[in-house]
């Protein structure tokens, strides 16, 4: 069974304090790993898709990386508006079936 | 583009009542997904459709849950009878079908069953 574990559950940072979120996964035949951002009271918003180990993608202060067992979401010099829950999900041989982790709640204080 | 539209946004009902949640996917998307999100279990896939046909409903918790997609622009998720443990936020998402693509989520329906 495909599984995704995210850590830490919650992270509190000062504005400008860089850090990383972890997503460990177990999947038979990874087809893709997804990162989403979710603000309170809203649906998840797509950030990145990574397909193979070694791949990296960037968007503003966010950078996602992928290895054969885990993915990291690096946040460089975060701002308060980066506060949200970050969700990781994988698609394995279940094709379109996304399996989500429980997320990391990030709070960035000014 | 209006994005994925869900209604109602909030629903409060009493145990035993029928609940119907509605979703309009993004125009041109031919895959539609229903998820449930709780604090304990996170985001779980209930069922998904490709070209209006149900493909995988293994996440539907019980026979009390049913979903339909009568056309490309409308889907419903029905719970009958509802129970307090069904209280959760239900999301609808859509995507283009090219194997596995990013899914676009609606704002969700917060369901409370008393």
JSON list of C-alpha atoms in Angstrom, two decimals:
[
{"chain": "A", "resi": 1, "resn": "UNK", "atom": "CA", "xyz": [0.00, 0.00, 0.00]},
{"chain": "A", "resi": 2, "resn": "UNK", "atom": "CA", "xyz": [1.27, 3.45, -0.94]},
{"chain": "A", "resi": 3, "resn": "UNK", "atom": "CA", "xyz": [2.14, 5.61, 2.06]},
{"chain": "A", "resi": 4, "resn": "UNK", "atom": "CA", "xyz": [3.28, 9.19, 2.62]},
{"chain": "A", "resi": 5, "resn": "UNK", "atom": "CA", "xyz": [4.69, 10.55, 5.87]},
{"chain": "A", "resi": 6, "resn": "UNK", "atom": "CA", "xyz": [5.35, 14.24, 6.36]},
{"chain": "A", "resi": 7, "resn": "UNK", "atom": "CA", "xyz": [7.49, 15.88, 9.01]},
{"chain": "A", "resi": 8, "resn": "UNK", "atom": "CA", "xyz": [7.41, 17.91, 11.07]},
{"chain": "A", "resi": 9, "resn": "UNK", "atom": "CA", "xyz": [3.67, 18.12, 11.76]},
{"chain": "A", "resi": 10, "resn": "UNK", "atom": "CA", "xyz": [4.07, 21.80, 12.57]},
{"chain": "A", "resi": 11, "resn": "UNK", "atom": "CA", "xyz": [6.85, 24.31, 12.08]},
{"chain": "A", "resi": 12, "resn": "UNK", "atom": "CA", "xyz": [7.16, 27.81, 13.36]},
{"chain": "A", "resi": 13, "resn": "UNK", "atom": "CA", "xyz": [9.70, 30.13, 11.72]},
{"chain": "A", "resi": 14, "resn": "UNK", "atom": "CA", "xyz": [10.70, 33.73, 12.00]},
{"chain": "A", "resi": 15, "resn": "UNK", "atom": "CA", "xyz": [10.49, 35.79, 8.84]},
{"chain": "A", "resi": 16, "resn": "UNK", "atom": "CA", "xyz": [13.68, 35.20, 6.86]},
{"chain": "A", "resi": 17, "resn": "UNK", "atom": "CA", "xyz": [14.54, 31.96, 8.67]},
{"chain": "A", "resi": 18, "resn": "UNK", "atom": "CA", "xyz": [15.02, 29.29, 5.99]},
{"chain": "A", "resi": 19, "resn": "UNK", "atom": "CA", "xyz": [14.05, 25.67, 6.60]},
{"chain": "A", "resi": 20, "resn": "UNK", "atom": "CA", "xyz": [12.91, 22.43, 4.93]},
{"chain": "A", "resi": 21, "resn": "UNK", "atom": "CA", "xyz": [9.85, 20.23, 5.07]},
{"chain": "A", "resi": 22, "resn": "UNK", "atom": "CA", "xyz": [10.18, 16.50, 4.56]},
{"chain": "A", "resi": 23, "resn": "UNK", "atom": "CA", "xyz": [7.99, 14.03, 2.70]},
{"chain": "A", "resi": 24, "resn": "UNK", "atom": "CA", "xyz": [8.93, 10.35, 2.94]},
{"chain": "A", "resi": 25, "resn": "UNK", "atom": "CA", "xyz": [7.09, 7.93, 0.72]},
{"chain": "A", "resi": 26, "resn": "UNK", "atom": "CA", "xyz": [6.61, 4.24, 0.05]},
{"chain": "A", "resi": 27, "resn": "UNK", "atom": "CA", "xyz": [5.09, 3.50, -3.32]},
{"chain": "A", "resi": 28, "resn": "UNK", "atom": "CA", "xyz": [5.27, 0.76, -5.89]},
{"chain": "A", "resi": 29, "resn": "UNK", "atom": "CA", "xyz": [6.48, 2.46, -9.04]},
{"chain": "A", "resi": 30, "resn": "UNK", "atom": "CA", "xyz": [6.47, 6.20, -8.44]},
{"chain": "A", "resi": 31, "resn": "UNK", "atom": "CA", "xyz": [4.79, 7.99, -11.31]},
{"chain": "A", "resi": 32, "resn": "UNK", "atom": "CA", "xyz": [4.83, 11.42, -9.70]},
{"chain": "A", "resi": 33, "resn": "UNK", "atom": "CA", "xyz": [5.16, 13.32, -6.43]},
{"chain": "A", "resi": 34, "resn": "UNK", "atom": "CA", "xyz": [3.06, 16.42, -5.88]},
{"chain": "A", "resi": 35, "resn": "UNK", "atom": "CA", "xyz": [3.31, 19.35, -3.48]},
{"chain": "A", "resi": 36, "resn": "UNK", "atom": "CA", "xyz": [0.23, 21.38, -2.62]},
{"chain": "A", "resi": 37, "resn": "UNK", "atom": "CA", "xyz": [-0.36, 24.38, -0.40]},
{"chain": "A", "resi": 38, "resn": "UNK", "atom": "CA", "xyz": [-3.59, 24.66, 1.61]},
{"chain": "A", "resi": 39, "resn": "UNK", "atom": "CA", "xyz": [-4.78, 27.83, 3.30]},
{"chain": "A", "resi": 40, "resn": "UNK", "atom": "CA", "xyz": [-7.40, 27.63, 6.07]},
{"chain": "A", "resi": 41, "resn": "UNK", "atom": "CA", "xyz": [-10.89, 27.18, 4.71]},
{"chain": "A", "resi": 42, "resn": "UNK", "atom": "CA", "xyz": [-9.70, 26.58, 1.16]},
{"chain": "A", "resi": 43, "resn": "UNK", "atom": "CA", "xyz": [-8.91, 23.68, -1.11]},
{"chain": "A", "resi": 44, "resn": "UNK", "atom": "CA", "xyz": [-5.35, 22.56, -1.79]},
{"chain": "A", "resi": 45, "resn": "UNK", "atom": "CA", "xyz": [-3.51, 24.62, -4.41]},
{"chain": "A", "resi": 46, "resn": "UNK", "atom": "CA", "xyz": [-1.04, 22.88, -6.72]},
{"chain": "A", "resi": 47, "resn": "UNK", "atom": "CA", "xyz": [2.63, 23.87, -6.40]},
{"chain": "A", "resi": 48, "resn": "UNK", "atom": "CA", "xyz": [4.91, 21.28, -8.05]},
{"chain": "A", "resi": 49, "resn": "UNK", "atom": "CA", "xyz": [5.11, 17.88, -9.68]},
{"chain": "A", "resi": 50, "resn": "UNK", "atom": "CA", "xyz": [8.35, 15.86, -9.54]},
{"chain": "A", "resi": 51, "resn": "UNK", "atom": "CA", "xyz": [8.73, 12.72, -11.62]},
{"chain": "A", "resi": 52, "resn": "UNK", "atom": "CA", "xyz": [12.19, 11.26, -11.05]},
{"chain": "A", "resi": 53, "resn": "UNK", "atom": "CA", "xyz": [14.98, 11.21, -8.48]},
{"chain": "A", "resi": 54, "resn": "UNK", "atom": "CA", "xyz": [17.30, 14.18, -8.83]},
{"chain": "A", "resi": 55, "resn": "UNK", "atom": "CA", "xyz": [14.64, 16.45, -10.21]},
{"chain": "A", "resi": 56, "resn": "UNK", "atom": "CA", "xyz": [14.25, 19.93, -8.71]},
{"chain": "A", "resi": 57, "resn": "UNK", "atom": "CA", "xyz": [11.66, 22.67, -9.23]},
{"chain": "A", "resi": 58, "resn": "UNK", "atom": "CA", "xyz": [11.46, 26.21, -7.95]},
{"chain": "A", "resi": 59, "resn": "UNK", "atom": "CA", "xyz": [8.78, 28.80, -7.49]},
{"chain": "A", "resi": 60, "resn": "UNK", "atom": "CA", "xyz": [9.57, 32.06, -5.75]},
{"chain": "A", "resi": 61, "resn": "UNK", "atom": "CA", "xyz": [10.89, 31.16, -2.27]},
{"chain": "A", "resi": 62, "resn": "UNK", "atom": "CA", "xyz": [10.06, 27.46, -2.63]},
{"chain": "A", "resi": 63, "resn": "UNK", "atom": "CA", "xyz": [12.24, 24.71, -4.03]},
{"chain": "A", "resi": 64, "resn": "UNK", "atom": "CA", "xyz": [11.20, 21.06, -4.21]},
{"chain": "A", "resi": 65, "resn": "UNK", "atom": "CA", "xyz": [13.66, 18.19, -4.57]},
{"chain": "A", "resi": 66, "resn": "UNK", "atom": "CA", "xyz": [13.18, 14.45, -4.99]},
{"chain": "A", "resi": 67, "resn": "UNK", "atom": "CA", "xyz": [15.16, 11.33, -4.10]},
{"chain": "A", "resi": 68, "resn": "UNK", "atom": "CA", "xyz": [14.14, 7.69, -4.38]},
{"chain": "A", "resi": 69, "resn": "UNK", "atom": "CA", "xyz": [12.66, 7.71, -0.88]},
{"chain": "A", "resi": 70, "resn": "UNK", "atom": "CA", "xyz": [11.78, 11.28, 0.00]},
{"chain": "A", "resi": 71, "resn": "UNK", "atom": "CA", "xyz": [11.15, 14.81, -1.14]},
{"chain": "A", "resi": 72, "resn": "UNK", "atom": "CA", "xyz": [12.05, 18.09, 0.47]},
{"chain": "A", "resi": 73, "resn": "UNK", "atom": "CA", "xyz": [10.34, 21.43, 0.20]},
{"chain": "A", "resi": 74, "resn": "UNK", "atom": "CA", "xyz": [12.93, 24.09, 0.94]},
{"chain": "A", "resi": 75, "resn": "UNK", "atom": "CA", "xyz": [11.67, 27.50, 1.97]},
{"chain": "A", "resi": 76, "resn": "UNK", "atom": "CA", "xyz": [14.21, 30.28, 1.60]},
{"chain": "A", "resi": 77, "resn": "UNK", "atom": "CA", "xyz": [13.75, 33.52, 3.55]},
{"chain": "A", "resi": 78, "resn": "UNK", "atom": "CA", "xyz": [10.05, 32.87, 4.23]},
{"chain": "A", "resi": 79, "resn": "UNK", "atom": "CA", "xyz": [7.51, 35.62, 4.63]},
{"chain": "A", "resi": 80, "resn": "UNK", "atom": "CA", "xyz": [4.32, 35.61, 6.75]},
{"chain": "A", "resi": 81, "resn": "UNK", "atom": "CA", "xyz": [2.26, 35.01, 3.60]},
{"chain": "A", "resi": 82, "resn": "UNK", "atom": "CA", "xyz": [3.99, 31.63, 3.23]},
{"chain": "A", "resi": 83, "resn": "UNK", "atom": "CA", "xyz": [2.10, 30.46, 6.31]},
{"chain": "A", "resi": 84, "resn": "UNK", "atom": "CA", "xyz": [-0.10, 27.52, 5.27]},
{"chain": "A", "resi": 85, "resn": "UNK", "atom": "CA", "xyz": [-0.32, 23.76, 5.41]},
{"chain": "A", "resi": 86, "resn": "UNK", "atom": "CA", "xyz": [1.91, 22.07, 2.85]},
{"chain": "A", "resi": 87, "resn": "UNK", "atom": "CA", "xyz": [0.71, 18.71, 1.55]},
{"chain": "A", "resi": 88, "resn": "UNK", "atom": "CA", "xyz": [2.71, 16.06, -0.24]},
{"chain": "A", "resi": 89, "resn": "UNK", "atom": "CA", "xyz": [1.09, 13.37, -2.39]},
{"chain": "A", "resi": 90, "resn": "UNK", "atom": "CA", "xyz": [2.27, 10.51, -4.59]},
{"chain": "A", "resi": 91, "resn": "UNK", "atom": "CA", "xyz": [0.88, 8.63, -7.55]},
{"chain": "A", "resi": 92, "resn": "UNK", "atom": "CA", "xyz": [2.08, 5.08, -7.97]},
{"chain": "A", "resi": 93, "resn": "UNK", "atom": "CA", "xyz": [0.77, 2.26, -10.06]},
{"chain": "A", "resi": 94, "resn": "UNK", "atom": "CA", "xyz": [-2.72, 3.37, -8.99]},
{"chain": "A", "resi": 95, "resn": "UNK", "atom": "CA", "xyz": [-2.27, 5.77, -11.86]},
{"chain": "A", "resi": 96, "resn": "UNK", "atom": "CA", "xyz": [-4.43, 8.80, -11.09]},
{"chain": "A", "resi": 97, "resn": "UNK", "atom": "CA", "xyz": [-4.95, 7.95, -7.47]},
{"chain": "A", "resi": 98, "resn": "UNK", "atom": "CA", "xyz": [-3.20, 10.54, -5.30]},
{"chain": "A", "resi": 99, "resn": "UNK", "atom": "CA", "xyz": [-2.20, 9.40, -1.81]},
{"chain": "A", "resi": 100, "resn": "UNK", "atom": "CA", "xyz": [-1.70, 12.37, 0.49]},
{"chain": "A", "resi": 101, "resn": "UNK", "atom": "CA", "xyz": [0.34, 12.87, 3.62]},
{"chain": "A", "resi": 102, "resn": "UNK", "atom": "CA", "xyz": [-1.23, 14.63, 6.58]},
{"chain": "A", "resi": 103, "resn": "UNK", "atom": "CA", "xyz": [0.71, 17.81, 5.91]},
{"chain": "A", "resi": 104, "resn": "UNK", "atom": "CA", "xyz": [3.04, 20.23, 7.66]},
{"chain": "A", "resi": 105, "resn": "UNK", "atom": "CA", "xyz": [1.49, 23.35, 9.18]},
{"chain": "A", "resi": 106, "resn": "UNK", "atom": "CA", "xyz": [3.88, 26.22, 8.66]},
{"chain": "A", "resi": 107, "resn": "UNK", "atom": "CA", "xyz": [3.60, 29.47, 10.58]},
{"chain": "A", "resi": 108, "resn": "UNK", "atom": "CA", "xyz": [5.94, 32.34, 9.69]},
{"chain": "A", "resi": 109, "resn": "UNK", "atom": "CA", "xyz": [6.03, 35.17, 12.20]},
{"chain": "A", "resi": 110, "resn": "UNK", "atom": "CA", "xyz": [7.04, 38.72, 11.25]},
{"chain": "B", "resi": 1, "resn": "UNK", "atom": "CA", "xyz": [-11.85, 30.48, -15.52]},
{"chain": "B", "resi": 2, "resn": "UNK", "atom": "CA", "xyz": [-14.14, 30.03, -12.52]},
{"chain": "B", "resi": 3, "resn": "UNK", "atom": "CA", "xyz": [-12.29, 27.02, -11.18]},
{"chain": "B", "resi": 4, "resn": "UNK", "atom": "CA", "xyz": [-13.99, 24.04, -9.59]},
{"chain": "B", "resi": 5, "resn": "UNK", "atom": "CA", "xyz": [-17.34, 25.03, -8.08]},
{"chain": "B", "resi": 6, "resn": "UNK", "atom": "CA", "xyz": [-18.85, 23.24, -5.10]},
{"chain": "B", "resi": 7, "resn": "UNK", "atom": "CA", "xyz": [-22.15, 23.70, -3.34]},
{"chain": "B", "resi": 8, "resn": "UNK", "atom": "CA", "xyz": [-23.20, 24.12, -0.68]},
{"chain": "B", "resi": 9, "resn": "UNK", "atom": "CA", "xyz": [-20.15, 25.55, 1.10]},
{"chain": "B", "resi": 10, "resn": "UNK", "atom": "CA", "xyz": [-21.55, 24.60, 4.48]},
{"chain": "B", "resi": 11, "resn": "UNK", "atom": "CA", "xyz": [-24.14, 22.00, 5.39]},
{"chain": "B", "resi": 12, "resn": "UNK", "atom": "CA", "xyz": [-25.52, 21.22, 8.83]},
{"chain": "B", "resi": 13, "resn": "UNK", "atom": "CA", "xyz": [-27.91, 18.32, 9.08]},
{"chain": "B", "resi": 14, "resn": "UNK", "atom": "CA", "xyz": [-29.24, 15.84, 11.56]},
{"chain": "B", "resi": 15, "resn": "UNK", "atom": "CA", "xyz": [-28.29, 12.21, 11.77]},
{"chain": "B", "resi": 16, "resn": "UNK", "atom": "CA", "xyz": [-30.35, 10.07, 9.42]},
{"chain": "B", "resi": 17, "resn": "UNK", "atom": "CA", "xyz": [-30.96, 12.79, 6.87]},
{"chain": "B", "resi": 18, "resn": "UNK", "atom": "CA", "xyz": [-29.89, 12.60, 3.24]},
{"chain": "B", "resi": 19, "resn": "UNK", "atom": "CA", "xyz": [-27.08, 14.92, 2.17]},
{"chain": "B", "resi": 20, "resn": "UNK", "atom": "CA", "xyz": [-26.21, 15.81, -1.42]},
{"chain": "B", "resi": 21, "resn": "UNK", "atom": "CA", "xyz": [-23.01, 17.61, -2.31]},
{"chain": "B", "resi": 22, "resn": "UNK", "atom": "CA", "xyz": [-22.54, 19.10, -5.76]},
{"chain": "B", "resi": 23, "resn": "UNK", "atom": "CA", "xyz": [-19.56, 19.81, -7.98]},
{"chain": "B", "resi": 24, "resn": "UNK", "atom": "CA", "xyz": [-18.95, 21.52, -11.30]},
{"chain": "B", "resi": 25, "resn": "UNK", "atom": "CA", "xyz": [-15.47, 20.74, -12.67]},
{"chain": "B", "resi": 26, "resn": "UNK", "atom": "CA", "xyz": [-13.33, 23.04, -14.74]},
{"chain": "B", "resi": 27, "resn": "UNK", "atom": "CA", "xyz": [-14.51, 23.12, -18.33]},
{"chain": "B", "resi": 28, "resn": "UNK", "atom": "CA", "xyz": [-12.44, 20.81, -20.50]},
{"chain": "B", "resi": 29, "resn": "UNK", "atom": "CA", "xyz": [-11.29, 18.62, -17.62]},
{"chain": "B", "resi": 30, "resn": "UNK", "atom": "CA", "xyz": [-12.40, 15.03, -18.06]},
{"chain": "B", "resi": 31, "resn": "UNK", "atom": "CA", "xyz": [-11.32, 13.57, -14.71]},
{"chain": "B", "resi": 32, "resn": "UNK", "atom": "CA", "xyz": [-13.17, 14.32, -11.48]},
{"chain": "B", "resi": 33, "resn": "UNK", "atom": "CA", "xyz": [-12.26, 13.33, -7.93]},
{"chain": "B", "resi": 34, "resn": "UNK", "atom": "CA", "xyz": [-14.11, 13.39, -4.61]},
{"chain": "B", "resi": 35, "resn": "UNK", "atom": "CA", "xyz": [-12.04, 13.66, -1.41]},
{"chain": "B", "resi": 36, "resn": "UNK", "atom": "CA", "xyz": [-12.80, 13.82, 2.28]},
{"chain": "B", "resi": 37, "resn": "UNK", "atom": "CA", "xyz": [-10.59, 15.67, 4.74]},
{"chain": "B", "resi": 38, "resn": "UNK", "atom": "CA", "xyz": [-10.54, 15.22, 8.51]},
{"chain": "B", "resi": 39, "resn": "UNK", "atom": "CA", "xyz": [-8.04, 16.12, 11.18]},
{"chain": "B", "resi": 40, "resn": "UNK", "atom": "CA", "xyz": [-7.48, 12.49, 12.05]},
{"chain": "B", "resi": 41, "resn": "UNK", "atom": "CA", "xyz": [-7.12, 10.97, 8.57]},
{"chain": "B", "resi": 42, "resn": "UNK", "atom": "CA", "xyz": [-6.11, 13.90, 6.41]},
{"chain": "B", "resi": 43, "resn": "UNK", "atom": "CA", "xyz": [-7.19, 13.98, 2.75]},
{"chain": "B", "resi": 44, "resn": "UNK", "atom": "CA", "xyz": [-8.62, 10.72, 1.44]},
{"chain": "B", "resi": 45, "resn": "UNK", "atom": "CA", "xyz": [-9.76, 9.89, -2.07]},
{"chain": "B", "resi": 46, "resn": "UNK", "atom": "CA", "xyz": [-13.31, 8.56, -2.12]},
{"chain": "B", "resi": 47, "resn": "UNK", "atom": "CA", "xyz": [-13.97, 8.02, -5.83]},
{"chain": "B", "resi": 48, "resn": "UNK", "atom": "CA", "xyz": [-12.88, 9.30, -9.21]},
{"chain": "B", "resi": 49, "resn": "UNK", "atom": "CA", "xyz": [-14.36, 9.46, -12.68]},
{"chain": "B", "resi": 50, "resn": "UNK", "atom": "CA", "xyz": [-12.82, 9.57, -16.15]},
{"chain": "B", "resi": 51, "resn": "UNK", "atom": "CA", "xyz": [-15.08, 10.83, -18.94]},
{"chain": "B", "resi": 52, "resn": "UNK", "atom": "CA", "xyz": [-18.06, 10.54, -16.57]},
{"chain": "B", "resi": 53, "resn": "UNK", "atom": "CA", "xyz": [-17.37, 6.86, -15.82]},
{"chain": "B", "resi": 54, "resn": "UNK", "atom": "CA", "xyz": [-16.49, 5.79, -12.25]},
{"chain": "B", "resi": 55, "resn": "UNK", "atom": "CA", "xyz": [-13.01, 4.25, -12.29]},
{"chain": "B", "resi": 56, "resn": "UNK", "atom": "CA", "xyz": [-12.15, 3.58, -8.67]},
{"chain": "B", "resi": 57, "resn": "UNK", "atom": "CA", "xyz": [-14.60, 3.77, -5.77]},
{"chain": "B", "resi": 58, "resn": "UNK", "atom": "CA", "xyz": [-12.55, 1.74, -3.33]},
{"chain": "B", "resi": 59, "resn": "UNK", "atom": "CA", "xyz": [-12.30, 4.74, -1.02]},
{"chain": "B", "resi": 60, "resn": "UNK", "atom": "CA", "xyz": [-16.04, 5.05, -0.54]},
{"chain": "B", "resi": 61, "resn": "UNK", "atom": "CA", "xyz": [-16.45, 4.14, 3.13]},
{"chain": "B", "resi": 62, "resn": "UNK", "atom": "CA", "xyz": [-19.83, 2.44, 3.06]},
{"chain": "B", "resi": 63, "resn": "UNK", "atom": "CA", "xyz": [-22.90, 1.77, 0.99]},
{"chain": "B", "resi": 64, "resn": "UNK", "atom": "CA", "xyz": [-24.38, 4.90, 2.50]},
{"chain": "B", "resi": 65, "resn": "UNK", "atom": "CA", "xyz": [-22.13, 6.86, 0.13]},
{"chain": "B", "resi": 66, "resn": "UNK", "atom": "CA", "xyz": [-22.86, 7.12, -3.58]},
{"chain": "B", "resi": 67, "resn": "UNK", "atom": "CA", "xyz": [-21.56, 9.35, -6.37]},
{"chain": "B", "resi": 68, "resn": "UNK", "atom": "CA", "xyz": [-22.78, 10.10, -9.86]},
{"chain": "B", "resi": 69, "resn": "UNK", "atom": "CA", "xyz": [-21.56, 12.05, -12.83]},
{"chain": "B", "resi": 70, "resn": "UNK", "atom": "CA", "xyz": [-24.43, 12.37, -15.29]},
{"chain": "B", "resi": 71, "resn": "UNK", "atom": "CA", "xyz": [-22.48, 14.67, -17.62]},
{"chain": "B", "resi": 72, "resn": "UNK", "atom": "CA", "xyz": [-19.10, 16.31, -18.03]},
{"chain": "B", "resi": 73, "resn": "UNK", "atom": "CA", "xyz": [-20.05, 19.40, -16.07]},
{"chain": "B", "resi": 74, "resn": "UNK", "atom": "CA", "xyz": [-21.76, 18.02, -12.99]},
{"chain": "B", "resi": 75, "resn": "UNK", "atom": "CA", "xyz": [-21.24, 15.48, -10.24]},
{"chain": "B", "resi": 76, "resn": "UNK", "atom": "CA", "xyz": [-22.94, 14.67, -6.96]},
{"chain": "B", "resi": 77, "resn": "UNK", "atom": "CA", "xyz": [-21.87, 12.88, -3.80]},
{"chain": "B", "resi": 78, "resn": "UNK", "atom": "CA", "xyz": [-24.76, 11.60, -1.74]},
{"chain": "B", "resi": 79, "resn": "UNK", "atom": "CA", "xyz": [-24.81, 10.30, 1.83]},
{"chain": "B", "resi": 80, "resn": "UNK", "atom": "CA", "xyz": [-27.94, 8.47, 2.92]},
{"chain": "B", "resi": 81, "resn": "UNK", "atom": "CA", "xyz": [-28.46, 8.15, 5.82]},
{"chain": "B", "resi": 82, "resn": "UNK", "atom": "CA", "xyz": [-25.90, 10.54, 7.27]},
{"chain": "B", "resi": 83, "resn": "UNK", "atom": "CA", "xyz": [-24.11, 9.87, 10.57]},
{"chain": "B", "resi": 84, "resn": "UNK", "atom": "CA", "xyz": [-22.10, 12.15, 12.89]},
{"chain": "B", "resi": 85, "resn": "UNK", "atom": "CA", "xyz": [-18.86, 10.42, 11.85]},
{"chain": "B", "resi": 86, "resn": "UNK", "atom": "CA", "xyz": [-19.44, 11.68, 8.30]},
{"chain": "B", "resi": 87, "resn": "UNK", "atom": "CA", "xyz": [-18.68, 15.21, 9.51]},
{"chain": "B", "resi": 88, "resn": "UNK", "atom": "CA", "xyz": [-15.73, 16.44, 7.47]},
{"chain": "B", "resi": 89, "resn": "UNK", "atom": "CA", "xyz": [-14.77, 18.75, 4.63]},
{"chain": "B", "resi": 90, "resn": "UNK", "atom": "CA", "xyz": [-15.52, 17.24, 1.25]},
{"chain": "B", "resi": 91, "resn": "UNK", "atom": "CA", "xyz": [-13.50, 18.40, -1.73]},
{"chain": "B", "resi": 92, "resn": "UNK", "atom": "CA", "xyz": [-14.07, 17.96, -5.41]},
{"chain": "B", "resi": 93, "resn": "UNK", "atom": "CA", "xyz": [-11.12, 18.19, -7.80]},
{"chain": "B", "resi": 94, "resn": "UNK", "atom": "CA", "xyz": [-10.71, 17.95, -11.55]},
{"chain": "B", "resi": 95, "resn": "UNK", "atom": "CA", "xyz": [-7.89, 17.44, -14.01]},
{"chain": "B", "resi": 96, "resn": "UNK", "atom": "CA", "xyz": [-7.19, 16.69, -17.62]},
{"chain": "B", "resi": 97, "resn": "UNK", "atom": "CA", "xyz": [-6.73, 13.03, -18.27]},
{"chain": "B", "resi": 98, "resn": "UNK", "atom": "CA", "xyz": [-3.21, 12.41, -19.50]},
{"chain": "B", "resi": 99, "resn": "UNK", "atom": "CA", "xyz": [-2.28, 9.70, -17.03]},
{"chain": "B", "resi": 100, "resn": "UNK", "atom": "CA", "xyz": [-1.48, 11.76, -14.01]},
{"chain": "B", "resi": 101, "resn": "UNK", "atom": "CA", "xyz": [-1.74, 15.49, -13.90]},
{"chain": "B", "resi": 102, "resn": "UNK", "atom": "CA", "xyz": [-2.08, 18.10, -11.24]},
{"chain": "B", "resi": 103, "resn": "UNK", "atom": "CA", "xyz": [-5.54, 18.21, -9.80]},
{"chain": "B", "resi": 104, "resn": "UNK", "atom": "CA", "xyz": [-7.39, 21.48, -9.23]},
{"chain": "B", "resi": 105, "resn": "UNK", "atom": "CA", "xyz": [-9.45, 21.55, -6.06]},
{"chain": "B", "resi": 106, "resn": "UNK", "atom": "CA", "xyz": [-12.68, 23.30, -5.28]},
{"chain": "B", "resi": 107, "resn": "UNK", "atom": "CA", "xyz": [-13.26, 25.27, -2.06]},
{"chain": "B", "resi": 108, "resn": "UNK", "atom": "CA", "xyz": [-14.86, 22.33, -0.31]},
{"chain": "B", "resi": 109, "resn": "UNK", "atom": "CA", "xyz": [-18.13, 21.65, 1.52]},
{"chain": "B", "resi": 110, "resn": "UNK", "atom": "CA", "xyz": [-17.94, 21.60, 5.30]},
{"chain": "B", "resi": 111, "resn": "UNK", "atom": "CA", "xyz": [-20.47, 18.99, 6.46]},
{"chain": "B", "resi": 112, "resn": "UNK", "atom": "CA", "xyz": [-21.64, 18.78, 10.06]},
{"chain": "B", "resi": 113, "resn": "UNK", "atom": "CA", "xyz": [-23.95, 15.94, 11.04]},
{"chain": "B", "resi": 114, "resn": "UNK", "atom": "CA", "xyz": [-25.55, 16.42, 14.45]}
]
